[in-house]
PDB file of C-alpha atoms in Angstrom:
ATOM      1  CA  MET X  93      88.089 107.143  94.463  1.00  0.00           C
ATOM      2  CA  LEU X  94      89.870 104.074  92.972  1.00  0.00           C
ATOM      3  CA  ALA X  95      93.331 105.039  91.620  1.00  0.00           C
ATOM      4  CA  THR X  96      93.962 105.230  87.785  1.00  0.00           C
ATOM      5  CA  GLY X  97      94.226 101.447  86.867  1.00  0.00           C
ATOM      6  CA  ALA X  98      92.062  99.489  89.795  1.00  0.00           C
ATOM      7  CA  LEU X  99      89.709  97.543  88.129  1.00  0.00           C
ATOM      8  CA  PRO X 100      86.124  97.128  90.424  1.00  0.00           C
ATOM      9  CA  LEU X 101      85.226  93.888  90.725  1.00  0.00           C
ATOM     10  CA  ALA X 102      83.174  92.007  92.497  1.00  0.00           C
ATOM     11  CA  ALA X 103      82.073  93.183  95.965  1.00  0.00           C
ATOM     12  CA  GLY X 104      84.685  92.872  98.603  1.00  0.00           C
ATOM     13  CA  GLU X 105      87.249  92.333  95.924  1.00  0.00           C
ATOM     14  CA  TYR X 106      89.414  95.060  94.329  1.00  0.00           C
ATOM     15  CA  GLN X 107      92.629  95.248  92.267  1.00  0.00           C
ATOM     16  CA  ILE X 108      95.290  97.544  90.976  1.00  0.00           C
ATOM     17  CA  GLY X 109      97.939  96.471  88.611  1.00  0.00           C
ATOM     18  CA  ASP X 110      98.956  93.050  89.413  1.00  0.00           C
ATOM     19  CA  ILE X 111      97.612  93.001  92.826  1.00  0.00           C
ATOM     20  CA  ARG X 112      93.976  91.509  93.902  1.00  0.00           C
ATOM     21  CA  ILE X 113      92.661  92.272  96.877  1.00  0.00           C
ATOM     22  CA  ASN X 114      90.240  90.072  98.521  1.00  0.00           C
ATOM     23  CA  ASP X 115      87.875  90.248 101.690  1.00  0.00           C
ATOM     24  CA  PRO X 116      88.545  93.272 103.264  1.00  0.00           C
ATOM     25  CA  TRP X 117      87.299  93.248 106.639  1.00  0.00           C
ATOM     26  CA  ALA X 118      87.866  94.414 110.529  1.00  0.00           C
ATOM     27  CA  ARG X 119      86.264  93.248 113.862  1.00  0.00           C
ATOM     28  CA  PRO X 120      84.023  95.702 115.445  1.00  0.00           C
ATOM     29  CA  SER X 121      85.174  97.774 118.309  1.00  0.00           C
ATOM     30  CA  PRO X 122      83.771  97.791 121.589  1.00  0.00           C
ATOM     31  CA  PRO X 123      82.753 101.412 122.819  1.00  0.00           C
ATOM     32  CA  GLY X 124      85.757 103.205 124.078  1.00  0.00           C
ATOM     33  CA  ALA X 125      88.514 100.909 122.176  1.00  0.00           C
ATOM     34  CA  ARG X 126      91.494 102.817 121.395  1.00  0.00           C
ATOM     35  CA  ALA X 127      92.650 100.328 118.250  1.00  0.00           C
ATOM     36  CA  GLY X 128      91.706  97.864 115.539  1.00  0.00           C
ATOM     37  CA  ALA X 129      92.476  96.074 112.799  1.00  0.00           C
ATOM     38  CA  ALA X 130      91.970  95.274 108.850  1.00  0.00           C
ATOM     39  CA  TYR X 131      92.481  91.764 107.511  1.00  0.00           C
ATOM     40  CA  MET X 132      92.195  90.718 103.697  1.00  0.00           C
ATOM     41  CA  ASP X 133      94.161  88.538 101.476  1.00  0.00           C
ATOM     42  CA  LEU X 134      96.404  90.103  98.565  1.00  0.00           C
ATOM     43  CA  HIS X 135      96.895  88.090  95.524  1.00  0.00           C
ATOM     44  CA  ASN X 136      99.837  88.529  93.167  1.00  0.00           C
ATOM     45  CA  LEU X 137      99.018  87.859  89.897  1.00  0.00           C
ATOM     46  CA  GLY X 138     101.865  88.729  87.922  1.00  0.00           C
ATOM     47  CA  THR X 139     105.754  87.662  87.811  1.00  0.00           C
ATOM     48  CA  THR X 140     107.201  90.106  90.118  1.00  0.00           C
ATOM     49  CA  ASP X 141     107.231  90.407  93.589  1.00  0.00           C
ATOM     50  CA  ASP X 142     105.552  93.571  95.216  1.00  0.00           C
ATOM     51  CA  SER X 143     105.075  94.740  98.559  1.00  0.00           C
ATOM     52  CA  LEU X 144     101.728  96.810 100.603  1.00  0.00           C
ATOM     53  CA  VAL X 145     104.486  99.670 101.856  1.00  0.00           C
ATOM     54  CA  GLU X 146     101.554 101.990 103.522  1.00  0.00           C
ATOM     55  CA  ALA X 147      97.857 101.888 104.730  1.00  0.00           C
ATOM     56  CA  SER X 148      96.188 104.623 105.909  1.00  0.00           C
ATOM     57  CA  ALA X 149      92.816 105.206 107.216  1.00  0.00           C
ATOM     58  CA  PRO X 150      90.888 108.458 108.495  1.00  0.00           C
ATOM     59  CA  VAL X 151      89.147 106.314 111.147  1.00  0.00           C
ATOM     60  CA  ALA X 152      92.797 106.169 112.504  1.00  0.00           C
ATOM     61  CA  ALA X 153      95.172 108.733 113.813  1.00  0.00           C
ATOM     62  CA  THR X 154      97.723 106.202 112.868  1.00  0.00           C
ATOM     63  CA  THR X 155      98.322 103.191 110.520  1.00  0.00           C
ATOM     64  CA  GLU X 156     100.586 100.665 110.551  1.00  0.00           C
ATOM     65  CA  LEU X 157     101.710  97.530 109.288  1.00  0.00           C
ATOM     66  CA  HIS X 158     102.020  94.543 111.860  1.00  0.00           C
ATOM     67  CA  THR X 159     102.862  90.845 112.408  1.00  0.00           C
ATOM     68  CA  HIS X 160     103.037  88.510 115.620  1.00  0.00           C
ATOM     69  CA  GLU X 161     105.916  86.667 116.506  1.00  0.00           C
ATOM     70  CA  MET X 162     106.691  84.370 119.365  1.00  0.00           C
ATOM     71  CA  ASP X 163     109.499  85.851 121.981  1.00  0.00           C
ATOM     72  CA  GLY X 164     110.083  82.387 124.189  1.00  0.00           C
ATOM     73  CA  ASP X 165     106.232  81.931 125.455  1.00  0.00           C
ATOM     74  CA  VAL X 166     104.859  85.405 124.903  1.00  0.00           C
ATOM     75  CA  MET X 167     103.050  86.403 121.550  1.00  0.00           C
ATOM     76  CA  ARG X 168     104.680  89.627 120.696  1.00  0.00           C
ATOM     77  CA  MET X 169     103.123  91.995 117.900  1.00  0.00           C
ATOM     78  CA  ARG X 170     105.434  94.110 115.595  1.00  0.00           C
ATOM     79  CA  ARG X 171     105.748  96.984 113.164  1.00  0.00           C
ATOM     80  CA  ILE X 172     107.252  96.020 110.126  1.00  0.00           C
ATOM     81  CA  ASP X 173     108.188  97.940 107.364  1.00  0.00           C
ATOM     82  CA  ALA X 174     106.216  96.355 104.450  1.00  0.00           C
ATOM     83  CA  VAL X 175     104.145  93.243 103.675  1.00  0.00           C
ATOM     84  CA  GLU X 176     105.880  91.405 100.815  1.00  0.00           C
ATOM     85  CA  VAL X 177     103.375  89.969  98.155  1.00  0.00           C
ATOM     86  CA  PRO X 178     105.350  87.306  96.150  1.00  0.00           C
ATOM     87  CA  ALA X 179     105.245  86.980  92.426  1.00  0.00           C
ATOM     88  CA  GLY X 180     102.078  84.329  91.604  1.00  0.00           C
ATOM     89  CA  GLY X 181     101.643  84.152  95.727  1.00  0.00           C
ATOM     90  CA  THR X 182      99.377  85.694  98.282  1.00  0.00           C
ATOM     91  CA  ALA X 183      99.883  87.556 101.396  1.00  0.00           C
ATOM     92  CA  THR X 184      96.967  86.694 104.159  1.00  0.00           C
ATOM     93  CA  LEU X 185      96.469  89.354 106.449  1.00  0.00           C
ATOM     94  CA  GLU X 186      94.796  87.518 109.353  1.00  0.00           C
ATOM     95  CA  PRO X 187      94.322  87.844 113.063  1.00  0.00           C
ATOM     96  CA  GLY X 188      97.214  86.245 115.257  1.00  0.00           C
ATOM     97  CA  GLY X 189      99.215  86.915 111.604  1.00  0.00           C
ATOM     98  CA  LEU X 190      99.975  90.183 109.507  1.00  0.00           C
ATOM     99  CA  HIS X 191      97.527  92.936 109.479  1.00  0.00           C
ATOM    100  CA  VAL X 192      96.934  96.909 108.994  1.00  0.00           C
ATOM    101  CA  MET X 193      96.961  98.295 112.955  1.00  0.00           C
ATOM    102  CA  LEU X 194      94.331 101.108 113.181  1.00  0.00           C
ATOM    103  CA  ILE X 195      95.976 103.006 116.153  1.00  0.00           C
ATOM    104  CA  ASN X 196      93.590 105.693 118.485  1.00  0.00           C
ATOM    105  CA  LEU X 197      90.402 105.374 116.779  1.00  0.00           C
ATOM    106  CA  ARG X 198      88.464 108.740 116.375  1.00  0.00           C
ATOM    107  CA  SER X 199      85.467 106.594 115.912  1.00  0.00           C
ATOM    108  CA  PRO X 200      84.408 103.223 117.094  1.00  0.00           C
ATOM    109  CA  LEU X 201      84.346 100.184 114.452  1.00  0.00           C
ATOM    110  CA  VAL X 202      80.470  99.262 114.098  1.00  0.00           C
ATOM    111  CA  GLU X 203      79.323  96.063 112.477  1.00  0.00           C
ATOM    112  CA  GLY X 204      77.672  96.427 109.311  1.00  0.00           C
ATOM    113  CA  GLU X 205      79.466  99.993 108.361  1.00  0.00           C
ATOM    114  CA  SER X 206      82.734  99.805 106.171  1.00  0.00           C
ATOM    115  CA  ILE X 207      85.719 102.271 106.469  1.00  0.00           C
ATOM    116  CA  PRO X 208      87.852 103.338 103.623  1.00  0.00           C
ATOM    117  CA  LEU X 209      91.325 102.205 103.830  1.00  0.00           C
ATOM    118  CA  MET X 210      94.162 103.344 101.392  1.00  0.00           C
ATOM    119  CA  LEU X 211      96.839 100.935 100.427  1.00  0.00           C
ATOM    120  CA  ARG X 212     100.122 101.813  98.780  1.00  0.00           C
ATOM    121  CA  PHE X 213     102.456  98.903  97.137  1.00  0.00           C
ATOM    122  CA  ALA X 214     105.722  99.298  95.876  1.00  0.00           C
ATOM    123  CA  ASN X 215     104.520  98.496  92.379  1.00  0.00           C
ATOM    124  CA  ALA X 216     101.025  98.310  91.683  1.00  0.00           C
ATOM    125  CA  GLY X 217     100.493 101.856  93.189  1.00  0.00           C
ATOM    126  CA  GLU X 218      97.854 102.919  95.404  1.00  0.00           C
ATOM    127  CA  ILE X 219      94.321 102.200  95.766  1.00  0.00           C
ATOM    128  CA  THR X 220      91.299 102.971  98.324  1.00  0.00           C
ATOM    129  CA  ILE X 221      89.396  99.936  99.194  1.00  0.00           C
ATOM    130  CA  ASP X 222      86.205  99.878 101.510  1.00  0.00           C
ATOM    131  CA  VAL X 223      86.661  97.729 104.530  1.00  0.00           C
ATOM    132  CA  ALA X 224      83.439  95.758 105.897  1.00  0.00           C
ATOM    133  CA  VAL X 225      82.997  95.619 109.830  1.00  0.00           C
ATOM    134  CA  ARG X 226      81.801  92.284 110.977  1.00  0.00           C
ATOM    135  CA  GLN X 227      82.373  89.195 112.614  1.00  0.00           C
ATOM    136  CA  PRO X 228      85.090  86.546 111.462  1.00  0.00           C
ATOM    137  CA  SER X 229      83.277  84.790 108.798  1.00  0.00           C
ATOM    138  CA  ASP X 230      83.562  81.077 108.584  1.00  0.00           C
ATOM    139  CA  GLY X 231      86.922  79.866 107.911  1.00  0.00           C
ATOM    140  CA  GLN X 232      88.143  83.355 108.926  1.00  0.00           C
ATOM    141  CA  SER X 233      88.918  81.894 112.879  1.00  0.00           C
ATOM    142  CA  ASP X 234      89.545  84.331 115.385  1.00  0.00           C
ATOM    143  CA  ALA X 235      91.070  81.840 117.918  1.00  0.00           C
ATOM    144  CA  ALA X 236      94.677  82.887 117.787  1.00  0.00           C
ATOM    145  CA  GLU X 237      94.215  86.649 118.401  1.00  0.00           C
ATOM    146  CA  HIS X 238      91.789  85.750 121.283  1.00  0.00           C
ATOM    147  CA  GLY X 239      94.161  82.959 122.284  1.00  0.00           C
ATOM    148  CA  TYR X 240      97.139  85.590 122.649  1.00  0.00           C
ATOM    149  CA  GLY X 241      94.887  87.978 124.467  1.00  0.00           C
ATOM    150  CA  HIS X 242      96.051  90.289 121.384  1.00  0.00           C
ATOM    151  CA  GLY X 243      93.815  93.404 122.033  1.00  0.00           C
ATOM    152  CA  HIS X 244      92.671  94.187 118.569  1.00  0.00           C
ATOM    153  CA  GLY X 245      89.273  96.240 119.111  1.00  0.00           C
ATOM    154  CA  HIS X 246      89.042  94.784 122.671  1.00  0.00           C
ATOM    155  CA  GLY X 247      90.105  98.068 124.298  1.00  0.00           C
ATOM    156  CA  HIS X 248      92.900  96.578 126.114  1.00  0.00           C
ATOM    157  CA  GLY X 249      96.173  95.677 125.925  1.00  0.00           C
ATOM    158  CA  HIS X 250      96.991  97.741 122.392  1.00  0.00           C
ATOM    159  CA  ASP X 251      96.342 101.562 123.298  1.00  0.00           C
ATOM    160  CA  HIS X 252      99.292 102.004 125.880  1.00  0.00           C
ATOM    161  CA  HIS X 253     101.809 100.348 124.065  1.00  0.00           C
ATOM    162  CA  HIS X 254     102.172 102.331 120.882  1.00  0.00           C
ATOM    163  CA  GLY X 255     105.188 104.589 120.605  1.00  0.00           C
ATOM    164  CA  HIS X 256     106.559 103.139 123.584  1.00  0.00           C
ATOM    165  CA  HIS X 257     109.038 100.202 124.310  1.00  0.00           C
ATOM    166  CA  GLY X 258     110.877 100.507 121.101  1.00  0.00           C
ATOM    167  CA  HIS X 259     108.102  99.315 118.797  1.00  0.00           C
ATOM    168  CA  GLY X 260     109.332  99.076 115.397  1.00  0.00           C
ATOM    169  CA  ASP X 261     113.115  98.669 116.531  1.00  0.00           C
ATOM    170  CA  GLY X 262     112.356  94.654 116.367  1.00  0.00           C
ATOM    171  CA  GLY X 263     111.441  94.938 120.352  1.00  0.00           C
ATOM    172  CA  GLY X 264     107.457  94.962 119.785  1.00  0.00           C
ATOM    173  CA  SER X 265     104.985  95.761 122.308  1.00  0.00           C
ATOM    174  CA  GLN X 266     104.690  92.606 124.698  1.00  0.00           C
ATOM    175  CA  HIS X 267     100.778  91.318 125.241  1.00  0.00           C
ATOM    176  CA  ARG X 268      99.683  88.928 127.760  1.00  0.00           C
TER     177      ARG X 268
END
């Protein structure tokens, strides 16, 4: 399942080219939830900038790269074209920030299971990883997500926004 050049590491760690992926996880979804999100740390061990340009998962009809931004006093989620991973740096995908959005879930995200997720980087290439479905661990506060009423895996606020309201044009989806 790993791409050529991909190195198996410790559990929850993957590497392809100069990109090391640590601790990929997703929160369990309640029954009927239409959306979820995957989080992880992307470390660029090389001397050339790279970027995550695509993701896909069989569990979701659509998979997009997203970020959060403040628009006045309202937190908005916005689709982005890429997650930049600077040379020698780290991109952290976390609740309330950058994340891989899983839209129109085909099945629930069940705690204790894992889901395959394909990641494509501009330079390092493509790798399929296993994303653990679990609650946030110590140090992975989900307070930001809950404070914004974001709706990842909560069955509200997200499923009726995609494909509408100019998503992807910088307008974003509004979450109250």
